[in-house]
mmCIF file of C-alpha atoms in Angstrom:
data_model
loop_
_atom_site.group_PDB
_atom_site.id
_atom_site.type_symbol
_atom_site.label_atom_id
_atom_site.label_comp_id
_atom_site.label_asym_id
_atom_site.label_seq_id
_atom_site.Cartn_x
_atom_site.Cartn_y
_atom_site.Cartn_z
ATOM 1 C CA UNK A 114 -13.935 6.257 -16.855
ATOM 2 C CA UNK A 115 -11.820 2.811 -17.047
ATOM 3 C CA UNK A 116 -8.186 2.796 -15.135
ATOM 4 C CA UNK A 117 -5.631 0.241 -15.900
ATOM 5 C CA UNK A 118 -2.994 -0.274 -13.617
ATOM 6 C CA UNK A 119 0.178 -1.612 -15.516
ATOM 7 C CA UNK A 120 2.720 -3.621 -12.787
ATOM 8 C CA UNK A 121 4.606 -6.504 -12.586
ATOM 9 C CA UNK A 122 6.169 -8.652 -9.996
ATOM 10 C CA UNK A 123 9.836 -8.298 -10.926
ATOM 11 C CA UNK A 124 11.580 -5.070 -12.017
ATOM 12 C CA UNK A 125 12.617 -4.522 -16.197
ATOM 13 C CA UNK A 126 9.453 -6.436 -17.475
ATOM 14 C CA UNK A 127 9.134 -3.318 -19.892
ATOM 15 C CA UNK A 128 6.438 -1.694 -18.201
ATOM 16 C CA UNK A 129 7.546 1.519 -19.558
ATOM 17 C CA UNK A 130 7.371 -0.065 -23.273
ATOM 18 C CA UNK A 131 3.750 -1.231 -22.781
ATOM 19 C CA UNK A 132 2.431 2.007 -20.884
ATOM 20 C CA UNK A 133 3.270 3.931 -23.725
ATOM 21 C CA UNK A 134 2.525 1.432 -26.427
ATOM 22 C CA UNK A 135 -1.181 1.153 -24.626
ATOM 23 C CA UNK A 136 -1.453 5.072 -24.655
ATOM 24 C CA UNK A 137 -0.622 5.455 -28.690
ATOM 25 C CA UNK A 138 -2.917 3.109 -29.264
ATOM 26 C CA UNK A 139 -5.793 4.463 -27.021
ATOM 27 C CA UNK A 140 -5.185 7.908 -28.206
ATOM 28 C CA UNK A 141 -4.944 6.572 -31.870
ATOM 29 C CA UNK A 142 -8.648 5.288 -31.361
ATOM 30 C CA UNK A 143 -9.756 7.910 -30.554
ATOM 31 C CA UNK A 144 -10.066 7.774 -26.496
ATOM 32 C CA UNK A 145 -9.363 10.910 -24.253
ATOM 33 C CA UNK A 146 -6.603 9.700 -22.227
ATOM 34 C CA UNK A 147 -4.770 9.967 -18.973
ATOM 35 C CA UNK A 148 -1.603 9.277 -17.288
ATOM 36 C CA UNK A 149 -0.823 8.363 -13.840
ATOM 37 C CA UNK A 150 2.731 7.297 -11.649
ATOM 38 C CA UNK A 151 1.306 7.169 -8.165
ATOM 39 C CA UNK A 152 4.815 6.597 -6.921
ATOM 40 C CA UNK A 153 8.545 8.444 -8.536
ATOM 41 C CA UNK A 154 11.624 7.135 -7.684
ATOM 42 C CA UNK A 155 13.964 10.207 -9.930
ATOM 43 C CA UNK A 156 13.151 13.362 -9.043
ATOM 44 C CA UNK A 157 13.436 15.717 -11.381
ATOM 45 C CA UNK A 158 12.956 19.992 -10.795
ATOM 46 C CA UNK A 159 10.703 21.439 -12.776
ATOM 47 C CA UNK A 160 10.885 25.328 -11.126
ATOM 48 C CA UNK A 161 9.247 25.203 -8.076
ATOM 49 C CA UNK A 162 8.107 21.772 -8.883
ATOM 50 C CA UNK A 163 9.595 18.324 -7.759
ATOM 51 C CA UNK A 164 8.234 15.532 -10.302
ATOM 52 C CA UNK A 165 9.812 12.303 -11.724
ATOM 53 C CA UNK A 166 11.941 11.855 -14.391
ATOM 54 C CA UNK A 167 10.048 9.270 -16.333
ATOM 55 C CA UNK A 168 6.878 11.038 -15.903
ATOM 56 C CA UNK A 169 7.921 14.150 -17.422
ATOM 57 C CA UNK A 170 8.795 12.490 -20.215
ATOM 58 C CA UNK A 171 5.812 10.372 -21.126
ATOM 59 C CA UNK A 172 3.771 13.739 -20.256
ATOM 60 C CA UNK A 173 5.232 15.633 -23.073
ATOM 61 C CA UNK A 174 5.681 12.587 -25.468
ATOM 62 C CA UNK A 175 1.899 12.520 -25.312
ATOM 63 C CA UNK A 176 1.420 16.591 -25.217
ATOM 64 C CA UNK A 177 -0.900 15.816 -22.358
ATOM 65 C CA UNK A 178 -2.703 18.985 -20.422
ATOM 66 C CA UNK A 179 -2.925 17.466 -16.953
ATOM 67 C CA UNK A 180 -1.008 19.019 -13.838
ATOM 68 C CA UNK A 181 2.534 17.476 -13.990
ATOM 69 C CA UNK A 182 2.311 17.577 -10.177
ATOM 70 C CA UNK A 183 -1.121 15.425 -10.002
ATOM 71 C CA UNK A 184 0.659 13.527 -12.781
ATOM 72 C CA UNK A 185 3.031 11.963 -10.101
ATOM 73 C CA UNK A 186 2.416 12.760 -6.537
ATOM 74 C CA UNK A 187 4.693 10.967 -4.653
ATOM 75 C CA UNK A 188 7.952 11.251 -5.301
ATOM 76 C CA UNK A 189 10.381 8.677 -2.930
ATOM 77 C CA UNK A 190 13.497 9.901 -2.062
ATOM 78 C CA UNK A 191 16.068 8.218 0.501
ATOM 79 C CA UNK A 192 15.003 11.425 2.772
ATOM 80 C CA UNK A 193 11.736 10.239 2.605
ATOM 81 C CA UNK A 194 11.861 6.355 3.033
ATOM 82 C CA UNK A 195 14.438 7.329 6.304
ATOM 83 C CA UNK A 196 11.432 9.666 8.011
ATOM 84 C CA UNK A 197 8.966 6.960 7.090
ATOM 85 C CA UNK A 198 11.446 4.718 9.236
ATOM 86 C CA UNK A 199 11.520 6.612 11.713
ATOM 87 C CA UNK A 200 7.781 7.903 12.198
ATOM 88 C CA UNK A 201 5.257 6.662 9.903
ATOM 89 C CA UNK A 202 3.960 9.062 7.300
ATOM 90 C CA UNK A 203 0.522 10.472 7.211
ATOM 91 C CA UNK A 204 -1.456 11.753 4.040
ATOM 92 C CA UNK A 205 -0.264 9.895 1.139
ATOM 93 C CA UNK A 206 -3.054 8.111 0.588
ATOM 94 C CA UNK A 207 -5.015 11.190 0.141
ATOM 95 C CA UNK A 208 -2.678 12.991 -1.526
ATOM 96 C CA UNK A 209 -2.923 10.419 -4.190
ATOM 97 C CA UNK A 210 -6.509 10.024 -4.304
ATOM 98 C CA UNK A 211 -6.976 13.885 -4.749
ATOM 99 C CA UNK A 212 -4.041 13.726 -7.430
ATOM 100 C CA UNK A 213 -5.933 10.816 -9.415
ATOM 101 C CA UNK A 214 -9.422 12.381 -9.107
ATOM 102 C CA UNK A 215 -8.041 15.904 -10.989
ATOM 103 C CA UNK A 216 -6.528 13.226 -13.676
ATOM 104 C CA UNK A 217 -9.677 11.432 -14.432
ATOM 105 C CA UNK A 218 -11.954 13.828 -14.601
ATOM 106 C CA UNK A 219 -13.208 14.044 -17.964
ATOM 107 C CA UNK A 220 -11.565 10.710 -19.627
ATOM 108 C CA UNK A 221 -12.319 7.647 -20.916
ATOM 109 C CA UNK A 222 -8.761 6.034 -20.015
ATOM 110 C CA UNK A 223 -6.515 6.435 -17.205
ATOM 111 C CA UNK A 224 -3.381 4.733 -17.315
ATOM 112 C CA UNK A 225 -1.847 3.683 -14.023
ATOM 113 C CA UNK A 226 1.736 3.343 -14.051
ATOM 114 C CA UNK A 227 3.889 1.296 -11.668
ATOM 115 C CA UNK A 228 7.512 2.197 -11.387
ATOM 116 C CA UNK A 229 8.681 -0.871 -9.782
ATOM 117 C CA UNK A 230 6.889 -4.339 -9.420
ATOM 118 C CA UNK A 231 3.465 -4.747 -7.713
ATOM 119 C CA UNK A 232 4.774 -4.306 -3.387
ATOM 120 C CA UNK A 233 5.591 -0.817 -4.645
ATOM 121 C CA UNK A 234 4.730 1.399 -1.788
ATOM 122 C CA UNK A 235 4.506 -0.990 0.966
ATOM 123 C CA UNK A 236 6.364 0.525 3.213
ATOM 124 C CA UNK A 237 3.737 3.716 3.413
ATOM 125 C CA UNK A 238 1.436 1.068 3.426
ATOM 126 C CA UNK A 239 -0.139 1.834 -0.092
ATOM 127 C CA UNK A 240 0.824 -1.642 -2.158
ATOM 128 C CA UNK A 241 -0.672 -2.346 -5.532
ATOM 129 C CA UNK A 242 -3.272 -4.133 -3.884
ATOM 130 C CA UNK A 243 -4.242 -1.468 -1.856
ATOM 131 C CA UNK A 244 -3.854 0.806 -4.826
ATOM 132 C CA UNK A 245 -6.067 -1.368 -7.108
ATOM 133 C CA UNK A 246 -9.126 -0.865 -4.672
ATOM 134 C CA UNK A 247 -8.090 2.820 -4.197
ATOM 135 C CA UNK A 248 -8.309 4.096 -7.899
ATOM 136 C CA UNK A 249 -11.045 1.032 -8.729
ATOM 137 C CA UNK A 250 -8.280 -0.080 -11.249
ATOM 138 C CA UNK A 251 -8.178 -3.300 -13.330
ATOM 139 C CA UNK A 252 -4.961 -4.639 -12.925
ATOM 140 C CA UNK A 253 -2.557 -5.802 -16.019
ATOM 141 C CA UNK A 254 0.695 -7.723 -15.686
ATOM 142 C CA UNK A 255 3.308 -7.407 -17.290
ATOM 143 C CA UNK A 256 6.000 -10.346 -17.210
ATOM 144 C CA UNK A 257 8.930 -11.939 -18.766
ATOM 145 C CA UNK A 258 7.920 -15.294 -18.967
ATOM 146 C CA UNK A 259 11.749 -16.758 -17.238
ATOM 147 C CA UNK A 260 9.906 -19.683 -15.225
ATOM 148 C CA UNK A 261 6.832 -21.977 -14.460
ATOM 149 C CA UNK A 262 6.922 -19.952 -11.588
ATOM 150 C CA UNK A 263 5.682 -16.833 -13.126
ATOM 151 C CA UNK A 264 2.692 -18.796 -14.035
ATOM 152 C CA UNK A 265 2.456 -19.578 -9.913
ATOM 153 C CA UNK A 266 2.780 -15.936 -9.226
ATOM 154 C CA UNK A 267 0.161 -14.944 -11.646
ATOM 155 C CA UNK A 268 -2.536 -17.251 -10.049
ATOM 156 C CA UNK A 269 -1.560 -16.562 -6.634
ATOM 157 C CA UNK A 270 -1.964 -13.040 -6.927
ATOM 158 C CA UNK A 271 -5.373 -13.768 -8.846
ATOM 159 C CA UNK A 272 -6.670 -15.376 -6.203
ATOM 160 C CA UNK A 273 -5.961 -12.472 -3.663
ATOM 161 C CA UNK A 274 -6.570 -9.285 -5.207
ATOM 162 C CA UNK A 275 -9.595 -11.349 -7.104
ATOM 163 C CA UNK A 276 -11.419 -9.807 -10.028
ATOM 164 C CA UNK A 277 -9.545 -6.360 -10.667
ATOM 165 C CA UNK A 278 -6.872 -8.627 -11.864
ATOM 166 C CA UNK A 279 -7.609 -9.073 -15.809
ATOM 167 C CA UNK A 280 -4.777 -10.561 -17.310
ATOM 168 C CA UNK A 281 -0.998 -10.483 -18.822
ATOM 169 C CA UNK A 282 1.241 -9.670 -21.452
ATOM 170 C CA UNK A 283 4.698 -11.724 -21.910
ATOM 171 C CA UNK A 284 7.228 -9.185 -22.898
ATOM 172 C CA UNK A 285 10.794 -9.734 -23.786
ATOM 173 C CA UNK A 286 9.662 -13.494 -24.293
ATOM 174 C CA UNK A 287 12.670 -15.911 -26.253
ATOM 175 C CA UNK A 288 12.200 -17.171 -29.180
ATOM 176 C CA UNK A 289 12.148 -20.717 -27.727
ATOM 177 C CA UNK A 290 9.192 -20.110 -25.237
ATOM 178 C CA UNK A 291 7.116 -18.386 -27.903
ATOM 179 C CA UNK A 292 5.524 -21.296 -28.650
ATOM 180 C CA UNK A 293 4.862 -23.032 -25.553
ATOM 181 C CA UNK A 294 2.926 -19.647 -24.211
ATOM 182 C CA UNK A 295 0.913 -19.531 -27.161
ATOM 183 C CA UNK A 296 -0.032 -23.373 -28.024
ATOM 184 C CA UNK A 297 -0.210 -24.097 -23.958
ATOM 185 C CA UNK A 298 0.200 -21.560 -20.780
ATOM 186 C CA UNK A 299 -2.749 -19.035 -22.598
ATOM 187 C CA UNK A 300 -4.822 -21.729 -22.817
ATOM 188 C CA UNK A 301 -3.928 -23.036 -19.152
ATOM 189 C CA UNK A 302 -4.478 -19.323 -17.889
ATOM 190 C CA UNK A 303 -7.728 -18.595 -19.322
ATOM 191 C CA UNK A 304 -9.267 -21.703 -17.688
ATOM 192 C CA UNK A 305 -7.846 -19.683 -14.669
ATOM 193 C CA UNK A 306 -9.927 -16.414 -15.765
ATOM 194 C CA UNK A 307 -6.494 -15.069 -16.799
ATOM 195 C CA UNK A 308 -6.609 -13.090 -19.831
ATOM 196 C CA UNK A 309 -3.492 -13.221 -22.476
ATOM 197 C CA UNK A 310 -3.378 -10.181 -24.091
ATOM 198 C CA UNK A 311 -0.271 -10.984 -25.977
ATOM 199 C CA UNK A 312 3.569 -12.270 -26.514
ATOM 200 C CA UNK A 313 6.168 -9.846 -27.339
ATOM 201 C CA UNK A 314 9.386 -11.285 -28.255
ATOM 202 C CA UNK A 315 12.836 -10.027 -27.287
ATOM 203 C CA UNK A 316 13.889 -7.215 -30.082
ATOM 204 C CA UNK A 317 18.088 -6.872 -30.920
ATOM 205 C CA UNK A 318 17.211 -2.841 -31.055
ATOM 206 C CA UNK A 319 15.341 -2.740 -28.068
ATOM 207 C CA UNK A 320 18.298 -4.613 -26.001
ATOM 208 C CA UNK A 321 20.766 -2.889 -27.369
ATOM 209 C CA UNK A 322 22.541 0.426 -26.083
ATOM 210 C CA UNK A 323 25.424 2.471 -27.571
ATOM 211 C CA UNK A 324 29.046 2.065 -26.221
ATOM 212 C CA UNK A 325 29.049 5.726 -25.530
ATOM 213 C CA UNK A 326 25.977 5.192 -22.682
ATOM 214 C CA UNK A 327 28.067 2.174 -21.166
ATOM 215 C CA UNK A 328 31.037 4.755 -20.644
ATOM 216 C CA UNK A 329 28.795 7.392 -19.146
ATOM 217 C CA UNK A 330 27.122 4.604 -16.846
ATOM 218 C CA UNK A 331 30.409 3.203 -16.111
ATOM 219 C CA UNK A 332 32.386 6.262 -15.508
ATOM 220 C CA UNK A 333 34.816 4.671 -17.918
ATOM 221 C CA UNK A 334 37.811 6.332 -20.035
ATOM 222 C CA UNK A 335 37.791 5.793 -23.851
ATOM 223 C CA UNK A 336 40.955 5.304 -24.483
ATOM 224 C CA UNK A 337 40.376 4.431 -28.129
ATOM 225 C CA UNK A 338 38.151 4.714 -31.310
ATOM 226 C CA UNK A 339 36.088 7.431 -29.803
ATOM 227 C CA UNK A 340 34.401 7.889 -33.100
ATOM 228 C CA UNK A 341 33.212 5.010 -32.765
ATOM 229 C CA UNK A 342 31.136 5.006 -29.545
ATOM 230 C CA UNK A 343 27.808 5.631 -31.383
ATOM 231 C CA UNK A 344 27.948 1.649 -32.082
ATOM 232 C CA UNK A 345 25.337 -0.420 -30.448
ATOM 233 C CA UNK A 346 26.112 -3.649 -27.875
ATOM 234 C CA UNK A 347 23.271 -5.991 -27.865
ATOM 235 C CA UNK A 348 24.783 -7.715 -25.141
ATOM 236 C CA UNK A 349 27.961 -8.614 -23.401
ATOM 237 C CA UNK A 350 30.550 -11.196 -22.418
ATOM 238 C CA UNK A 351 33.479 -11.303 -19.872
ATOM 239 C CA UNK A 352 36.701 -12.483 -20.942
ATOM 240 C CA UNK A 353 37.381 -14.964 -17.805
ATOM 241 C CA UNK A 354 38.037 -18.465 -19.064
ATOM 242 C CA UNK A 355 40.430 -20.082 -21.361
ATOM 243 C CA UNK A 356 41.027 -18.454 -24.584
ATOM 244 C CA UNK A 357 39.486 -21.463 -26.885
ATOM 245 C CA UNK A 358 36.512 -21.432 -24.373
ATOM 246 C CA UNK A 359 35.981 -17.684 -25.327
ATOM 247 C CA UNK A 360 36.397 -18.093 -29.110
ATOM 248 C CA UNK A 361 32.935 -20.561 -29.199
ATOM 249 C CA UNK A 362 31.305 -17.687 -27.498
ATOM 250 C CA UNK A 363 32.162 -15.023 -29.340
ATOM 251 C CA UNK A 364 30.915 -17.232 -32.775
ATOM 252 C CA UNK A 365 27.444 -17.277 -30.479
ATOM 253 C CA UNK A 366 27.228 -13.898 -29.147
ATOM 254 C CA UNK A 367 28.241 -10.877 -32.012
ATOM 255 C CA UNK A 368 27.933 -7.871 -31.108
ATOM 256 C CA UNK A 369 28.839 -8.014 -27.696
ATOM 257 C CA UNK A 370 30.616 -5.653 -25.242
ATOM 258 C CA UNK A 371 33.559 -7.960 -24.107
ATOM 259 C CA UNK A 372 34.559 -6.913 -20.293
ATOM 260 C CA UNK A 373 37.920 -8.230 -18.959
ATOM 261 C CA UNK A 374 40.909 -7.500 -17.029
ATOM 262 C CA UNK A 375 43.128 -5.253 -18.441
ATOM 263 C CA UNK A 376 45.796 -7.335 -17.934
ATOM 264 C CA UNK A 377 44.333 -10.207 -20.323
ATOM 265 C CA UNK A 378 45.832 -8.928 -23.475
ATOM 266 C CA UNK A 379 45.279 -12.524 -24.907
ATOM 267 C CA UNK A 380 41.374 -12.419 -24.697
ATOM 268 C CA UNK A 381 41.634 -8.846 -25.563
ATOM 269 C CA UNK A 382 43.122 -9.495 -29.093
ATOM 270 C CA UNK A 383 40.807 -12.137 -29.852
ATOM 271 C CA UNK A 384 37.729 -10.032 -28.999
ATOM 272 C CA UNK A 385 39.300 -7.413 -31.375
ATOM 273 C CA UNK A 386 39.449 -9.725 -34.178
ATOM 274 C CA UNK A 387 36.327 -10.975 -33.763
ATOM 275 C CA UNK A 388 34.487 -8.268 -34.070
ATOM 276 C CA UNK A 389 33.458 -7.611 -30.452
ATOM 277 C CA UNK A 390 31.010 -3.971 -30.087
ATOM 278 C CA UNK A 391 34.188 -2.412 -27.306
ATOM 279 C CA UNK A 392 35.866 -3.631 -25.525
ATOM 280 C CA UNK A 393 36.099 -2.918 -21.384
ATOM 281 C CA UNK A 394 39.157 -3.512 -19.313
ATOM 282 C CA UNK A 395 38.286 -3.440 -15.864
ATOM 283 C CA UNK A 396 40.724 -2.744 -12.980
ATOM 284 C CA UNK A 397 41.994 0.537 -13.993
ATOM 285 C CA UNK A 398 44.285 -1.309 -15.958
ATOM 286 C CA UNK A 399 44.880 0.117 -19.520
ATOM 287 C CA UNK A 400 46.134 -1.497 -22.348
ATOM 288 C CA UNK A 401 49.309 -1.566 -24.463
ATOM 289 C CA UNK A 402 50.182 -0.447 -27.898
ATOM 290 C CA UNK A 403 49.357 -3.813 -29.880
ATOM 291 C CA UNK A 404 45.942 -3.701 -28.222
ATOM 292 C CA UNK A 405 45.543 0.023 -29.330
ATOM 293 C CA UNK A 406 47.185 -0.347 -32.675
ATOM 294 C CA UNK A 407 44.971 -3.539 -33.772
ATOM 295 C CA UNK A 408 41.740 -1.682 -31.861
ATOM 296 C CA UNK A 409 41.959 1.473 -34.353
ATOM 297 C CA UNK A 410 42.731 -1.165 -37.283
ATOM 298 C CA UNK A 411 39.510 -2.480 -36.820
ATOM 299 C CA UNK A 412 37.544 0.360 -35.315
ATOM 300 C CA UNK A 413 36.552 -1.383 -31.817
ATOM 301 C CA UNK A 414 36.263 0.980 -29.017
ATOM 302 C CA UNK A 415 38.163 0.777 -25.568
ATOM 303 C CA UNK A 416 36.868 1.400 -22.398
ATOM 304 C CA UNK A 417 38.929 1.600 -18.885
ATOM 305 C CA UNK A 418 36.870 1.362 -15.994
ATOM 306 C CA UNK A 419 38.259 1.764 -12.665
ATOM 307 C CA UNK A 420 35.927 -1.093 -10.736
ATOM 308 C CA UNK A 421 36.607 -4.570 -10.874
ATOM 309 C CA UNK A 422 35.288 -7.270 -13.141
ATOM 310 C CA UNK A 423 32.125 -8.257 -10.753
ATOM 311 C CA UNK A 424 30.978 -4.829 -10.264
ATOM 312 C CA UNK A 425 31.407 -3.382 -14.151
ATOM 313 C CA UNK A 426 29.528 -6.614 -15.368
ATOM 314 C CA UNK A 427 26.692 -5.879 -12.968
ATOM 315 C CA UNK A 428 26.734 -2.549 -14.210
ATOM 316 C CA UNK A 429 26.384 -3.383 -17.194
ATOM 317 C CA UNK A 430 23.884 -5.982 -16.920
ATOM 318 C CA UNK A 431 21.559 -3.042 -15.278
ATOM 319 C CA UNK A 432 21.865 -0.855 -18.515
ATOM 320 C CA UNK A 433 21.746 -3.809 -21.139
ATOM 321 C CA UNK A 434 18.128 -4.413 -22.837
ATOM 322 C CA UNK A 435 16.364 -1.028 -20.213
ATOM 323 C CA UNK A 436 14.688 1.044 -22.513
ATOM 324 C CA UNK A 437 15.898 4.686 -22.583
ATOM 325 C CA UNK A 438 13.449 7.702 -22.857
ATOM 326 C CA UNK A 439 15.556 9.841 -24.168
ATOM 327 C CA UNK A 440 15.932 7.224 -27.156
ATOM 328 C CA UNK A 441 12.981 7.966 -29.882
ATOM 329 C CA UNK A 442 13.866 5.761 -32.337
ATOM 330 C CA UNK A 443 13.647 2.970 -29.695
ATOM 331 C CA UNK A 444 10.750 4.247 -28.279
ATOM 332 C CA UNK A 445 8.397 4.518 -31.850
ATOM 333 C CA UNK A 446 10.150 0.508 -32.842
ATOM 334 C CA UNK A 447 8.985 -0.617 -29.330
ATOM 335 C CA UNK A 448 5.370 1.202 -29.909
ATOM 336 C CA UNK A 449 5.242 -0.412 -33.291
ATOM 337 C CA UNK A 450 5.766 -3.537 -31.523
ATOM 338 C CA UNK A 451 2.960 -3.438 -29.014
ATOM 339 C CA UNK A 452 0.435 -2.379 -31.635
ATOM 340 C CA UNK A 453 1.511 -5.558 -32.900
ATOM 341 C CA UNK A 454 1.768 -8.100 -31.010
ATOM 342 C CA UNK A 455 -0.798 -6.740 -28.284
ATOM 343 C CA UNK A 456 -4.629 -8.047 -28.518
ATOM 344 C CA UNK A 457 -6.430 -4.370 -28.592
ATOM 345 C CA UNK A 458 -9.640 -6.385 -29.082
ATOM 346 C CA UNK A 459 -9.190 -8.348 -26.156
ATOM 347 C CA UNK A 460 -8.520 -5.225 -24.059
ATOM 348 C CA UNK A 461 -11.585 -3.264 -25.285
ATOM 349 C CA UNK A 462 -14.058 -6.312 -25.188
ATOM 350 C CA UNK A 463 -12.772 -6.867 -21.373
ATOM 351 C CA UNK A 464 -13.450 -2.996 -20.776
ATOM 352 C CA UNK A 465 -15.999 -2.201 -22.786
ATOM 353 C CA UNK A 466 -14.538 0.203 -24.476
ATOM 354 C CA UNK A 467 -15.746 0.955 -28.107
ATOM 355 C CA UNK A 468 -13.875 2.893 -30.859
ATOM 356 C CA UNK A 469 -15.735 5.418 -32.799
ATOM 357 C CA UNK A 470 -12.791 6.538 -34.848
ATOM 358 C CA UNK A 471 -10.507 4.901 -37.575
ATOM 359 C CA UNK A 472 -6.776 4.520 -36.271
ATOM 360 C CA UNK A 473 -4.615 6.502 -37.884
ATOM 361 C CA UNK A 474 -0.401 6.923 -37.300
ATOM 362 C CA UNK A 475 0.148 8.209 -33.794
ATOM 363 C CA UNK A 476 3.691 7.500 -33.096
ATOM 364 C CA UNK A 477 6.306 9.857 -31.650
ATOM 365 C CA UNK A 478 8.436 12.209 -34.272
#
């Protein structure tokens, strides 16, 4: 039995993307496959059972058989982190050791999820270096590739946690650093016995969310054009600076939710016209009937949140480009996407792993 423990070092690398893209792919080639999430950060009830959220959901994607409670047996709740403060808690280690023995038994692949970035679980004194030894995992990064710092990161953590550490992927990678990974950092890393097992570039239906999940997230009013909140934002914009200033970046950035005060009526109209994805007016602030009037004329959603400009842009940013679960259509394009840009040879050769079976379409209905 191989495990492969998938982490990172910052949060939103797209772990989620690649765990499940690696588990189509496995199961597609015929390996018996399992499914771990040592630690849960949303707790979900399943009757007398407290999982996470996330878990759940890739155990049913993948119709797997396992006990949902081995699946993830830790779940961290505020109520827990606060006793941990307090006293330090006893038994977690085991717990999770008896959980991943009942998950391996009989397969050829477990997959070892990380929630969070790679100090996960610190605090309970069960990091993802203590984990790698624990489950005998190798260990694969996944990373946006930001900063030559990444690269520092990588090596560093190489050179402590020492073999178990196999290699990366580069997810969410733009366009303009495509390039430079692939004609010079892959080379650079495997001199450092760091593995590249491939460069996934940043995908406009991956990023983008509908205007209906930024009012939910925001707690926002739609105010207008409510038939129209199935449209998707592939990014956003706030309407602070001088109007001329915001015309050049609307040209640069369609599609975009523009967020501004509600008393800007001047930046509001020009985001209208130029085809801005909604439109949010911050501040509680709603707007007047030539905003409305030209908003229905051409079809642009708006939003009134009751926070201030700083806090709905951060809110934003947080739901912008984070792959939903609940999305399928996302979820088969981003699976496509791995099984494309993702070096399966590479990852079998470094395992040992050998397929016996011709791959056939796995992806999620």
């Amino acid at each position: 039995m191989v495990s492969l423990y998938v982490t990172s070092f910052e949060r939103s690398a797209g772990k989620d993307l690649i765990t499940m893209g690696l588990m189509d792919r496995l199961k597609r080639d015929g390996f018996k496959i399992g499914y771990f999430k040592p630690f849960g950060h949303f707790p979900y009830q399943l009757g007398d059972i407290i999982t996470d959220k996330g878990a759940w959901f890739i155990h049913r994607l993948f119709e797997l058989d396992d006990p949902i409670e081995s699946v993830c047996p830790v779940i961290i709740t505020q109520e827990l982190k606060k006793h941990n403060y307090k006293k330090p808690i006893t038994g977690l280690q085991e717990k999770i050791e008896k959980a991943f023995e009942i998950i391996s038994d009989q397969k050829d692949v477990v997959i070892v999820h990380c929630d969070y970035n790679f100090s996960e679980g610190s605090s309970f004194g069960i990091s993802g270096s203590v984990l790698v030894h624990l489950l005998n995992a190798h260990v694969l990064f996944v990373e946006r590739y930001t900063c030559d710092f990444c690269i520092d990161f990588l090596l560093e953590l190489k050179r402590v946690i020492g073999n178990p550490v196999m290699g990366v992927v580069f997810n969410k990678v733009e366009g303009a650093h495509i390039e430079e990974i692939e004609e010079f950092v892959s080379f650079f890393l495997e001199r450092n016995e760091m593995k590249v097992f491939g460069c996934l570039p940043t995908d406009s239906l991956l990023k983008a969310v509908e205007v209906s999940e930024l009012a939910h997230i925001l707690g926002a009013d739609v105010v207008c054009c409510k038939d129209g909140i199935g449209a998707l934002v592939e990014g956003f914009l706030v309407g602070g600076m001088h109007v001329d200033k915001f015309i050049t970046y609307m040209i640069k950035h369609p599609s975009s939710a523009v967020i501004v005060g509600g008393d800007r009526t001047d930046i509001q109209l020009v985001a209208i016209e130029s085809g801005a994805r909604c439109l949010i007016l911050t501040g509680d602030l709603y707007p007047n009937e030539i905003i409305r009037t030209r908003a229905r004329a051409n079809g642009v959603p708006i939003l009134v949140a009751k926070s201030d400009t700083f806090t709905v842009a951060k809110g934003v940013e947080a739901v912008v480009g984070k792959l939903s679960l609940q999305d399928k259509q996302k979820i088969n394009h981003g699976i496509k996407l791995v099984d494309k840009g993702f070096s399966f040879e590479n990852l079998y050769n470094t395992l040992n792993l050998t397929v016996d079976v011709e791959s056939s379409s796995g992806l999620v209905q």
